[in-house]
Coordinates of C-alpha atoms and ligand atoms in Angstrom, one line a residue:
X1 CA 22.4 -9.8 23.8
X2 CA 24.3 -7.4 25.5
X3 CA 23.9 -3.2 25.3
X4 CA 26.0 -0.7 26.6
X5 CA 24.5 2.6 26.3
X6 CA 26.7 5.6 26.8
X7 CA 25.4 8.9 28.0
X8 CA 25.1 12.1 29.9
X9 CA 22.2 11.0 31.7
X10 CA 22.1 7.9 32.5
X11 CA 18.8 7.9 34.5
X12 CA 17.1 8.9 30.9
X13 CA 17.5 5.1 30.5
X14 CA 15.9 4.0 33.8
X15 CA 12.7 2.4 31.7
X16 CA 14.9 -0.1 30.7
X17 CA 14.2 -1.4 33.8
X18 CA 10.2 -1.9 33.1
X19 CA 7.8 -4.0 31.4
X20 CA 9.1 -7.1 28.7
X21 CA 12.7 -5.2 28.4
X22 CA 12.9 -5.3 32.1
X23 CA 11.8 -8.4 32.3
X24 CA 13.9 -10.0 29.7
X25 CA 16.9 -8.5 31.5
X26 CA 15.6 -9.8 35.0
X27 CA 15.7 -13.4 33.2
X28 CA 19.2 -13.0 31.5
X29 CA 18.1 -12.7 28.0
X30 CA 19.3 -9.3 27.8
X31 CA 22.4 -7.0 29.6
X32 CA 21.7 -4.0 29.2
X33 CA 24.9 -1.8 31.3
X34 CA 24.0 2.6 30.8
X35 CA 27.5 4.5 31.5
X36 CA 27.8 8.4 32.7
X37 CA 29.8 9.8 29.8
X38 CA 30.9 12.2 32.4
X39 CA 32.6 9.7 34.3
X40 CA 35.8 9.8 31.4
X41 CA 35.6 13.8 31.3
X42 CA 39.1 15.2 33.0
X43 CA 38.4 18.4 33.9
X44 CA 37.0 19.8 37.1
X45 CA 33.7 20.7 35.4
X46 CA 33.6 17.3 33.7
X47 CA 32.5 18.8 30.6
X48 CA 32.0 17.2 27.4
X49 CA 31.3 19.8 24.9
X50 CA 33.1 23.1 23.2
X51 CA 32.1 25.4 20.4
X52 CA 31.5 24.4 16.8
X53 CA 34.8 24.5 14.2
X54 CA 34.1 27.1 12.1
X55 CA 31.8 29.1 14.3
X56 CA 27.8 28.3 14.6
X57 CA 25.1 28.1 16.8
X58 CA 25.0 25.5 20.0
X59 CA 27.8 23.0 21.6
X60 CA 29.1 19.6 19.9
X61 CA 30.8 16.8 21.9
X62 CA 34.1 16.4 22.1
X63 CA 36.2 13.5 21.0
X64 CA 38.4 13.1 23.3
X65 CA 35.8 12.3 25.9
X66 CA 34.0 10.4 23.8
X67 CA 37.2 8.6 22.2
X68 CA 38.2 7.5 26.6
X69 CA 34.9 6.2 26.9
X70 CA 34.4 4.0 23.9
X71 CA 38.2 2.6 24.3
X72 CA 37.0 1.3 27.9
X73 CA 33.5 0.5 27.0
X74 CA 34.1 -1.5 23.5
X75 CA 36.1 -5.0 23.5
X76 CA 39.5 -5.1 22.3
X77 CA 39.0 -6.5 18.5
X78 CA 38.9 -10.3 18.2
X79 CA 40.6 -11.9 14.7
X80 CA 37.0 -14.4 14.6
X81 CA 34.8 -11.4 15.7
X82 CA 33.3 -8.4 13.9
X83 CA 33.0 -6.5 16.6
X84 CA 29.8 -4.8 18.4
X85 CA 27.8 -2.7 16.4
X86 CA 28.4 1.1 17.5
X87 CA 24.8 3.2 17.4
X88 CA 24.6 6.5 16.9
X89 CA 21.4 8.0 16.8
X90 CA 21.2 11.0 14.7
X91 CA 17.9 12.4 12.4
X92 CA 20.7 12.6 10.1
X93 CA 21.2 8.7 10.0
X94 CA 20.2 5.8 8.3
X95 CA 16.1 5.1 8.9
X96 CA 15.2 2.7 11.5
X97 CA 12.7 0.0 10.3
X98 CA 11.7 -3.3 11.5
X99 CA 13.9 -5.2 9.0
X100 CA 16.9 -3.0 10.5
X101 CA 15.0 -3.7 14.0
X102 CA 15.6 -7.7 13.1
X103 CA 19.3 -7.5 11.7
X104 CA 20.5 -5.8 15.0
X105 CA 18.2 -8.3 16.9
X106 CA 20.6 -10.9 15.8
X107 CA 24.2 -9.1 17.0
X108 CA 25.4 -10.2 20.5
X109 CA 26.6 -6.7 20.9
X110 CA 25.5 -3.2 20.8
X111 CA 27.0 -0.1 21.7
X112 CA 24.7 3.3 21.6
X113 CA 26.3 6.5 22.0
X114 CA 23.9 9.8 22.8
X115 CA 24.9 12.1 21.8
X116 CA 23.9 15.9 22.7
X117 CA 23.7 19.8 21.5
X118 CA 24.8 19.5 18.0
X119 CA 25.9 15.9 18.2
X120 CA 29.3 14.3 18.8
X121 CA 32.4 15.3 16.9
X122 CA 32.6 13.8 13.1
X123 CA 35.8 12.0 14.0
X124 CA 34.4 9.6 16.4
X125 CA 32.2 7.7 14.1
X126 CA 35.0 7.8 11.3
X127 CA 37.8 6.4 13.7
X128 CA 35.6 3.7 14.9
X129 CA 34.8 3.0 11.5
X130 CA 37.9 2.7 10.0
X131 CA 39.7 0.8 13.1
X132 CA 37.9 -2.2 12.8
X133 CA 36.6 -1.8 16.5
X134 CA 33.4 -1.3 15.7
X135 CA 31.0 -1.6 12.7
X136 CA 29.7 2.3 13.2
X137 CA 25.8 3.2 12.6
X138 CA 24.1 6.4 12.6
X139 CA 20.2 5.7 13.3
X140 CA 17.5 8.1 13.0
X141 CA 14.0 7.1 14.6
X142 CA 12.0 9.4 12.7
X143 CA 12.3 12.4 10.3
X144 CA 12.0 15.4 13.5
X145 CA 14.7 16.1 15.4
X146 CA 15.1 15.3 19.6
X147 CA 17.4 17.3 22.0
X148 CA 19.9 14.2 22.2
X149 CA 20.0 10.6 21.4
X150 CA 18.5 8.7 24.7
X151 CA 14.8 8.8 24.1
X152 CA 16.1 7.4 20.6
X153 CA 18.2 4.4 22.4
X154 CA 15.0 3.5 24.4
X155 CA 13.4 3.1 21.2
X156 CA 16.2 1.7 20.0
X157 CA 16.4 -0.9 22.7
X158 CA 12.8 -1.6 22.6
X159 CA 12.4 -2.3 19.0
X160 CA 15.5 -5.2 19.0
X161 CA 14.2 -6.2 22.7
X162 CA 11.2 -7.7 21.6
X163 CA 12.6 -9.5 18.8
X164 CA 15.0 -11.1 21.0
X165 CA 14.1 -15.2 21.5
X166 CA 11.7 -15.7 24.7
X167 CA 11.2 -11.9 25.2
X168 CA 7.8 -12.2 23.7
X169 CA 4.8 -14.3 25.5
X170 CA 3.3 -15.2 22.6
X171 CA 5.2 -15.2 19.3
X172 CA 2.9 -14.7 17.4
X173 CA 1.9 -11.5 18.5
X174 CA 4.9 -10.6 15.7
X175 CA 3.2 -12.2 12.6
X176 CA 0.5 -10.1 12.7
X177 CA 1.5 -6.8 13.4
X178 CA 2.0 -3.5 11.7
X179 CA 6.0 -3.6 9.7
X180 CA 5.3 -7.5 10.5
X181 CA 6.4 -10.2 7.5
X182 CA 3.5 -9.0 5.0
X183 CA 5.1 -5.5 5.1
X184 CA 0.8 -4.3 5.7
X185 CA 0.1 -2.1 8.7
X186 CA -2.0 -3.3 11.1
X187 CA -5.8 -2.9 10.8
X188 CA -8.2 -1.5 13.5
X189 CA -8.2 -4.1 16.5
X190 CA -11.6 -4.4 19.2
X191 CA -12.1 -6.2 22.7
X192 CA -15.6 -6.4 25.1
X193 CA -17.6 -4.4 25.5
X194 CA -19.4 -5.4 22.4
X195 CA -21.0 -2.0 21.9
X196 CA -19.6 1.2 23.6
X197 CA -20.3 4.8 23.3
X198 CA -22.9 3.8 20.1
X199 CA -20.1 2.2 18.2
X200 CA -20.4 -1.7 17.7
X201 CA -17.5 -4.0 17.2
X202 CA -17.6 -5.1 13.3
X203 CA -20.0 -8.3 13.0
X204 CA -17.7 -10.6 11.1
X205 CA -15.2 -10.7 14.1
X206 CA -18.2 -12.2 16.5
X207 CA -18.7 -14.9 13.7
X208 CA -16.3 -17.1 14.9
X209 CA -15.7 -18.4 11.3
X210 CA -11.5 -17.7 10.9
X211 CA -11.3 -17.6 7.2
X212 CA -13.9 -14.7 6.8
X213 CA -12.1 -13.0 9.9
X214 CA -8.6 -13.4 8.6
X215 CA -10.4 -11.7 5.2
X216 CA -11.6 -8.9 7.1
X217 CA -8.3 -8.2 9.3
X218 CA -6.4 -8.7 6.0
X219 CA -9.0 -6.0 3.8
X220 CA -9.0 -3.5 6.5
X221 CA -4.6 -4.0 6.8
X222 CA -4.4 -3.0 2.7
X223 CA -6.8 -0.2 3.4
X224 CA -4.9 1.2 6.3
X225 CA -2.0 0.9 4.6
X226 CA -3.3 2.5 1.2
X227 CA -4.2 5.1 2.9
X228 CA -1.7 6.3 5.6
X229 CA 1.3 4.6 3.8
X230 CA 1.5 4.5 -0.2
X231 CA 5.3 3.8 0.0
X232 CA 4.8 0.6 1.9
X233 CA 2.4 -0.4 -0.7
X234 CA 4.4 0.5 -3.5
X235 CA 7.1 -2.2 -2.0
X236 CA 4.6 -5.2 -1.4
X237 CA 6.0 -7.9 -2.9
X238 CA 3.3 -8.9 -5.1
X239 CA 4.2 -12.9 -5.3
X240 CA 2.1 -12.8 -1.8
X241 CA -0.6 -11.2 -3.0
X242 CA -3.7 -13.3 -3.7
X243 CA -6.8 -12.7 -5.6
X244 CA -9.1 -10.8 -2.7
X245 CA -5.9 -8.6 -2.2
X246 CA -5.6 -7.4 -5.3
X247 CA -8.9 -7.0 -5.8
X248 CA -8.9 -4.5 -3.2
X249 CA -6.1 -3.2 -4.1
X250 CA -7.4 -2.2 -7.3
X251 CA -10.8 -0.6 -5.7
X252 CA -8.0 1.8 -3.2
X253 CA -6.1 2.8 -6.8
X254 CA -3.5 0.1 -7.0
X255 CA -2.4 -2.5 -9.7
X256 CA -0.1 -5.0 -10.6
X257 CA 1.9 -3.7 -13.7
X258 CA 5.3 -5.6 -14.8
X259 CA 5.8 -7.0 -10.9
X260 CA 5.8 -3.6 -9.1
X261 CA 2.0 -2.2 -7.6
X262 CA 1.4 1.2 -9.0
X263 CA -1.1 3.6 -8.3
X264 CA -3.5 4.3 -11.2
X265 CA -6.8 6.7 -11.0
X266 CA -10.0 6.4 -12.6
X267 CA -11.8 9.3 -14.1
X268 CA -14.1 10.4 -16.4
X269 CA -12.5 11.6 -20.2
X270 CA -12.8 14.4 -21.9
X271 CA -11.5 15.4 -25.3
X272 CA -7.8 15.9 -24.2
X273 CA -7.6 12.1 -23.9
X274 CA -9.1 11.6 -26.9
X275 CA -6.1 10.6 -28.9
X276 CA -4.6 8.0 -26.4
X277 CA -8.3 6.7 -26.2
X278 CA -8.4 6.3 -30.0
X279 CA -4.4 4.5 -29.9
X280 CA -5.6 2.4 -26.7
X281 CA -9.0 1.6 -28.0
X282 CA -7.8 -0.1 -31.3
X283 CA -5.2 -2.3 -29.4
X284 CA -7.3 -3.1 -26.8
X285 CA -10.2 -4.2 -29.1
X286 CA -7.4 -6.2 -30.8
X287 CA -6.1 -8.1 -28.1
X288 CA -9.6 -9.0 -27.3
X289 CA -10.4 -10.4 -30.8
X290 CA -10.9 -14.4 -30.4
X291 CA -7.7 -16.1 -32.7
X292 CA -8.6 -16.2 -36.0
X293 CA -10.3 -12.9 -36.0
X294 CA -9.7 -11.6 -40.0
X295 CA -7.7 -8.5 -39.8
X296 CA -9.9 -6.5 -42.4
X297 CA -12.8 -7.3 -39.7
X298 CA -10.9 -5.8 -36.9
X299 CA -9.9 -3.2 -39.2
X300 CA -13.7 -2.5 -40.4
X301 CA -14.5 -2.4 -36.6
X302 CA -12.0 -0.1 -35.5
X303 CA -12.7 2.4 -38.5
X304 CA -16.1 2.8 -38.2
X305 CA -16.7 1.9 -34.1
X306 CA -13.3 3.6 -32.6
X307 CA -12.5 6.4 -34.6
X308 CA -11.4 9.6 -33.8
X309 CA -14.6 11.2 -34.8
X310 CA -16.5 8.9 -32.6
X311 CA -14.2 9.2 -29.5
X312 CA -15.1 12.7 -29.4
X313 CA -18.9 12.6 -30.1
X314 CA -18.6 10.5 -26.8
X315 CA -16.7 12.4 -24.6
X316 CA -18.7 15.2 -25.9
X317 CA -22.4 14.1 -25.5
X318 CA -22.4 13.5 -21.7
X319 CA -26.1 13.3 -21.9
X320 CA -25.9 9.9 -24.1
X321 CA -22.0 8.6 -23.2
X322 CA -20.2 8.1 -20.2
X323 CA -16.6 7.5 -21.1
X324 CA -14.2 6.6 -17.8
X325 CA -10.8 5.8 -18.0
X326 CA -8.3 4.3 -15.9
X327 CA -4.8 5.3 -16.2
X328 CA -1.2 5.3 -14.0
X329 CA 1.9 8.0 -14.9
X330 CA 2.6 5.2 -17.9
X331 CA -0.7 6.1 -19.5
X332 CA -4.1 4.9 -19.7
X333 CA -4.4 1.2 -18.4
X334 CA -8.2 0.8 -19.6
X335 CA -11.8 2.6 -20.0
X336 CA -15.6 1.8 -20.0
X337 CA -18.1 3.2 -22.3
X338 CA -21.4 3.2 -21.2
X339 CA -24.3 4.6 -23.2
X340 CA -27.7 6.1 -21.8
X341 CA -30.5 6.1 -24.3
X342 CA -31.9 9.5 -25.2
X343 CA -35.4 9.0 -23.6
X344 CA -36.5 6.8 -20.7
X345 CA -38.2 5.1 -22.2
X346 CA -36.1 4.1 -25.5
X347 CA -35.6 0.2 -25.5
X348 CA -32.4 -1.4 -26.7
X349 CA -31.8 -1.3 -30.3
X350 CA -32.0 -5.5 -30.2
X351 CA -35.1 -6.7 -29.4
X352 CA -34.3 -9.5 -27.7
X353 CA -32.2 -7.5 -25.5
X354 CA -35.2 -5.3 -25.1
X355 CA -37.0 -8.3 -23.9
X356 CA -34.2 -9.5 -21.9
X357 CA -34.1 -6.1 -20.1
X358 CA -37.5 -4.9 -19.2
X359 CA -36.0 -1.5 -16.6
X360 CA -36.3 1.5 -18.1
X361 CA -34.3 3.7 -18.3
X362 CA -31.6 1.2 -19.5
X363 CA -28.0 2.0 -20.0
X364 CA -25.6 0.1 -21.6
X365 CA -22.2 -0.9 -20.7
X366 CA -20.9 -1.1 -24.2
X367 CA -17.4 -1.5 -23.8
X368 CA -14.8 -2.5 -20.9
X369 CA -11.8 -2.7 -21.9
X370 CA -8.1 -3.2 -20.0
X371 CA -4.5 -3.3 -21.3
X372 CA -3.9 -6.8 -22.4
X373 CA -1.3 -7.8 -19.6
X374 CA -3.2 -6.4 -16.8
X375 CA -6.3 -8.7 -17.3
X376 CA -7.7 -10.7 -14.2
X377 CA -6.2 -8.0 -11.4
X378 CA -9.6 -6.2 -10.5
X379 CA -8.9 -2.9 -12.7
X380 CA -12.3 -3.6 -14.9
X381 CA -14.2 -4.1 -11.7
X382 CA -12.9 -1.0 -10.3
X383 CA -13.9 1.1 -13.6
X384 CA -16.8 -0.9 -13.3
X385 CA -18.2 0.4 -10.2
X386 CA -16.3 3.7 -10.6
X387 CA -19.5 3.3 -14.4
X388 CA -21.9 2.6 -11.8
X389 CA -21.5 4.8 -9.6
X390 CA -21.4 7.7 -12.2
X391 CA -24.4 6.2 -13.9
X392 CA -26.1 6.6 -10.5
X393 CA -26.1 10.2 -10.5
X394 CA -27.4 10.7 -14.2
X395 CA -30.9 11.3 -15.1
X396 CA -33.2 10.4 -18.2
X397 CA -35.1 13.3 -18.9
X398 CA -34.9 13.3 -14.6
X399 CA -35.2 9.9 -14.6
X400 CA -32.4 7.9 -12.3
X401 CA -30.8 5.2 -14.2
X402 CA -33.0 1.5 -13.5
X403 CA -30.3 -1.1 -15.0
X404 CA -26.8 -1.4 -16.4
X405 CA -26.8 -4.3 -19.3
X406 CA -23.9 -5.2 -21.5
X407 CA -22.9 -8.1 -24.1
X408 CA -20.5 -10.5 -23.4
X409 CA -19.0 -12.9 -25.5
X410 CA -20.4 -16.8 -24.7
X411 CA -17.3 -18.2 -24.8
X412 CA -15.4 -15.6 -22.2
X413 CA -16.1 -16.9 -19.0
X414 CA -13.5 -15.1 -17.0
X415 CA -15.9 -11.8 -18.0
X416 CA -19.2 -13.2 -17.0
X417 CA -17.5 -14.5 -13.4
X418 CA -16.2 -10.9 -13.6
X419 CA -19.6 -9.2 -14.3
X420 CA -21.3 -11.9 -11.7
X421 CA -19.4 -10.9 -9.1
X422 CA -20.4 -7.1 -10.1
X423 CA -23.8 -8.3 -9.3
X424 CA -24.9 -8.8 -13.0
X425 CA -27.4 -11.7 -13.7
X426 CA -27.7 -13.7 -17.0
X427 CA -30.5 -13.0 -18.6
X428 CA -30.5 -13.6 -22.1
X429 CA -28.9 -13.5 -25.7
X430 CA -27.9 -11.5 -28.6
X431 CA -26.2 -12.7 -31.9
X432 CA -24.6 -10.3 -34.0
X433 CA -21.4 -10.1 -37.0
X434 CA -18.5 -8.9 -36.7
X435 CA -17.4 -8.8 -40.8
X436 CA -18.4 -12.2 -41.9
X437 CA -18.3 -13.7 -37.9
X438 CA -21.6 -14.8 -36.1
X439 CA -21.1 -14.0 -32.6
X440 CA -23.4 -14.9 -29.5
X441 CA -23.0 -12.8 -26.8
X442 CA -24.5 -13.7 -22.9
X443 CA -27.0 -10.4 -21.9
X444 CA -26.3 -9.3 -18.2
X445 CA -28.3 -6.9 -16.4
X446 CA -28.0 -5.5 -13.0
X447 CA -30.2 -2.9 -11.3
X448 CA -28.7 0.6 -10.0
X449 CA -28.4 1.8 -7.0
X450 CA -28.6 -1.9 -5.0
X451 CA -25.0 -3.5 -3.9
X452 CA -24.4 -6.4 -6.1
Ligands
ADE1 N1 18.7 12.7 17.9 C1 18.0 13.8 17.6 N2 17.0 13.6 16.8 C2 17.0 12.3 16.5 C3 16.2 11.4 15.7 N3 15.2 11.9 15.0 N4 16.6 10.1 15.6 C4 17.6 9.7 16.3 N5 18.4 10.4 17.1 C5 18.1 11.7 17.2

């Protein structure tokens, strides 16, 4: 690749002469040719600036210098070529990324012109543009604003350096890196000493065992991401995603809805969401209903479990319910019920689950549900936990909270894998109607306060 950088100060670029750039141009991978500006100014002070048209503060460069030098320094138009590519780096231009990074890493020619003061007369770029001579570019590096364009072309030439073939020791190196081809930031990275300064490198990457590491790397990548950089997570493309990912996607906030990863929070609901709850809860408890279901059944259930009356007895009686939804700007996505019993001692209503579930106090998860397309992508173990960890900080008559339990349906063993892996054991049954259908439900109980 060759780069002609065009300047008033041409030793600003002297650290093109170091480290891999240097290197690669040393081995001929890269020419990389800086030009004083000044050298095509006329006059006796060689200057290559005047006022502003229209009046203004500062100096903007004139085209005529500029219009000497780029005649000289770009090659006369071929009919087979498109020309080089003709930089300008501007914080008014187009963003640079690493996908832009890679499409200029694969032109044989670029030409960067810095400019200075206010910038370089309009004209330039559009003449370029139009002529054919050059396919013009305005780059910006980053959204502040730098006395002139060279500390941007070193970054600039740095950025489609290292992409270049053989510039690189190890290739790899640009898999796993931060803007690399799973659009993740990097996560935290360690070397020897083992312990320094009272801070220990994580234990998983002493393991030796790759697949766990790779996890770890990967876990602490969405997180770092999440965190500093919501827009890159916005654009993941979700076909890469895999079931770990998105499940800790969905504890940092973020779910799969319709192909696109949106943000969604998960809060506790209060009598303003009462009548999306009562909307959400009937079609949810629909969509949940095995095939076959009789409709005055689900009807009967809805009336007298879901109604509007008993949505806000339950957001009302924080002492007995706990009522968390999760929802994105689209609406609400899914909720939990759980219900404390009024005394610690107070056993579930079924006495086998009573049996099943000696802790005391024991609250119930009653109901978990989540829009029917968004199934299976970690939202009910995120308002799961969000359950638990509420639960944790409620009292029975000043009595923590000793066990979650819930009902699950025999035949639903996505849920129980679910609840499993949300540390909940089997440990016994219940049977119950629904209308004139015998259900069986699988009892689950995990203590609070211990990680699953
Ligand atoms: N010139 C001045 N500020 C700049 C920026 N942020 N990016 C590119 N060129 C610039």
């Amino acid at each position: 690749m060759r780069v002609d950088v065009l300047t008033i100060f041409p030793e600003y670029l002297d650290p093109l002469g170091l480290s891999l750039v240097g290197k690669a141009r040393r081995d001929g991978r890269l020419d990389v040719r800086v030009h004083d500006l000044r050298a095509w100014a006329l006059d006796r002070h060689r200057s290559v600036d005047d006022s502003p048209a229209g009046g203004g503060a500062g100096m903007v460069m004139r085209p005529d210098v500029w219009g000497r030098a780029l005649d000289d320094v770009l090659p006369a138009p071929e009919a087979d070529s498109a020309g080089p590519v003709l930089l300008v780096p501007t914080p008014s231009g187009r963003a640079l990324t690493q996908s832009l990074a890679a499409e200029l890493a694969r032109e044989p020619h670029l030409v960067i012109a810095c400019g200075r003061y206010e910038g370089i007369d309009s004209r330039v770029a559009e003449h370029y543009g139009a002529t054919g001579k050059a396919r013009v570019l305005e780059v910006s590096i980053g959204d502040y604003v730098l006395n002139g364009g060279e500390a941007a072309a070193l970054v600039l030439v740095e950025a489609v350096a290292r992409l270049l073939p053989g510039v690189l020791g190890n290739p790899d190196s640009l898999v796993q890196e931060s803007h690399g081809v799973d659009g993740l930031l990097e996560g935290p990275v360690y070397t020897r000493p083992v312990s320094w300064r009272g801070l220990d490198i994580p234990v998983v990457l002493l393991s030796g065992n790759h697949g766990e590491i790779a996890r770890w790397a990967r876990d602490r990548a969405i997180e770092r991401t999440a965190g500093r950089r919501p827009d890159l997570i916005a654009g993941l493309d979700v076909a890469g995603l895999d079931r770990a990912d998105r499940s800790v996607l969905a504890s940092l906030g973020w779910v799969e809805v319709a192909g696109r990863l949106v943000r969604f929070a998960v809060r506790e609901a209060g009598p303003a969401d009462v009548d999306r709850l009562v909307a959400f809860a009937a079609d949810t408890f629909r969509d949940a209903c095995p095939p076959g279901t009789a409709e005055a059944d689900i009807r009967a259930h809805v009336v007298r479990h879901l109604s509007r009356e008993s949505w806000f007895e339950r957001v009302g009686s924080p002492e007995r319910n706990l009522v968390i939804v999760a929802e994105s700007a689209a609406g609400l996505l899914g909720y939990v019920l759980a219900v404390l019993p009024a005394y610690p001692e107070e056993p579930p209503a079924d006495p086998d689950v009573a049996s099943a579930v000696p802790e005391r106090p024991a609250a119930e998860l009653s109901k978990c549900y989540v829009r029917a397309d968004l199934r299976g992508k970690g939202l009910a173990s995120a308002l799961v936990e969000a359950t638990h960890a509420e639960l944790a900080t409620r009292r029975v008559a000043s009595r923590p909270v000793a066990a979650v339990w819930l009902g699950t349906n025999e035949s639903n063993r996505r849920a129980r894998r679910c609840y499993a892996r949300l540390g909940y054991l089997p440990v016994g049954r219940r049977r119950f109607r629904v209308g004139s259908t015998e259900h069986s439900d699988v009892v689950m109980s995990r203590p609070l306060g211990e990680l699953p």
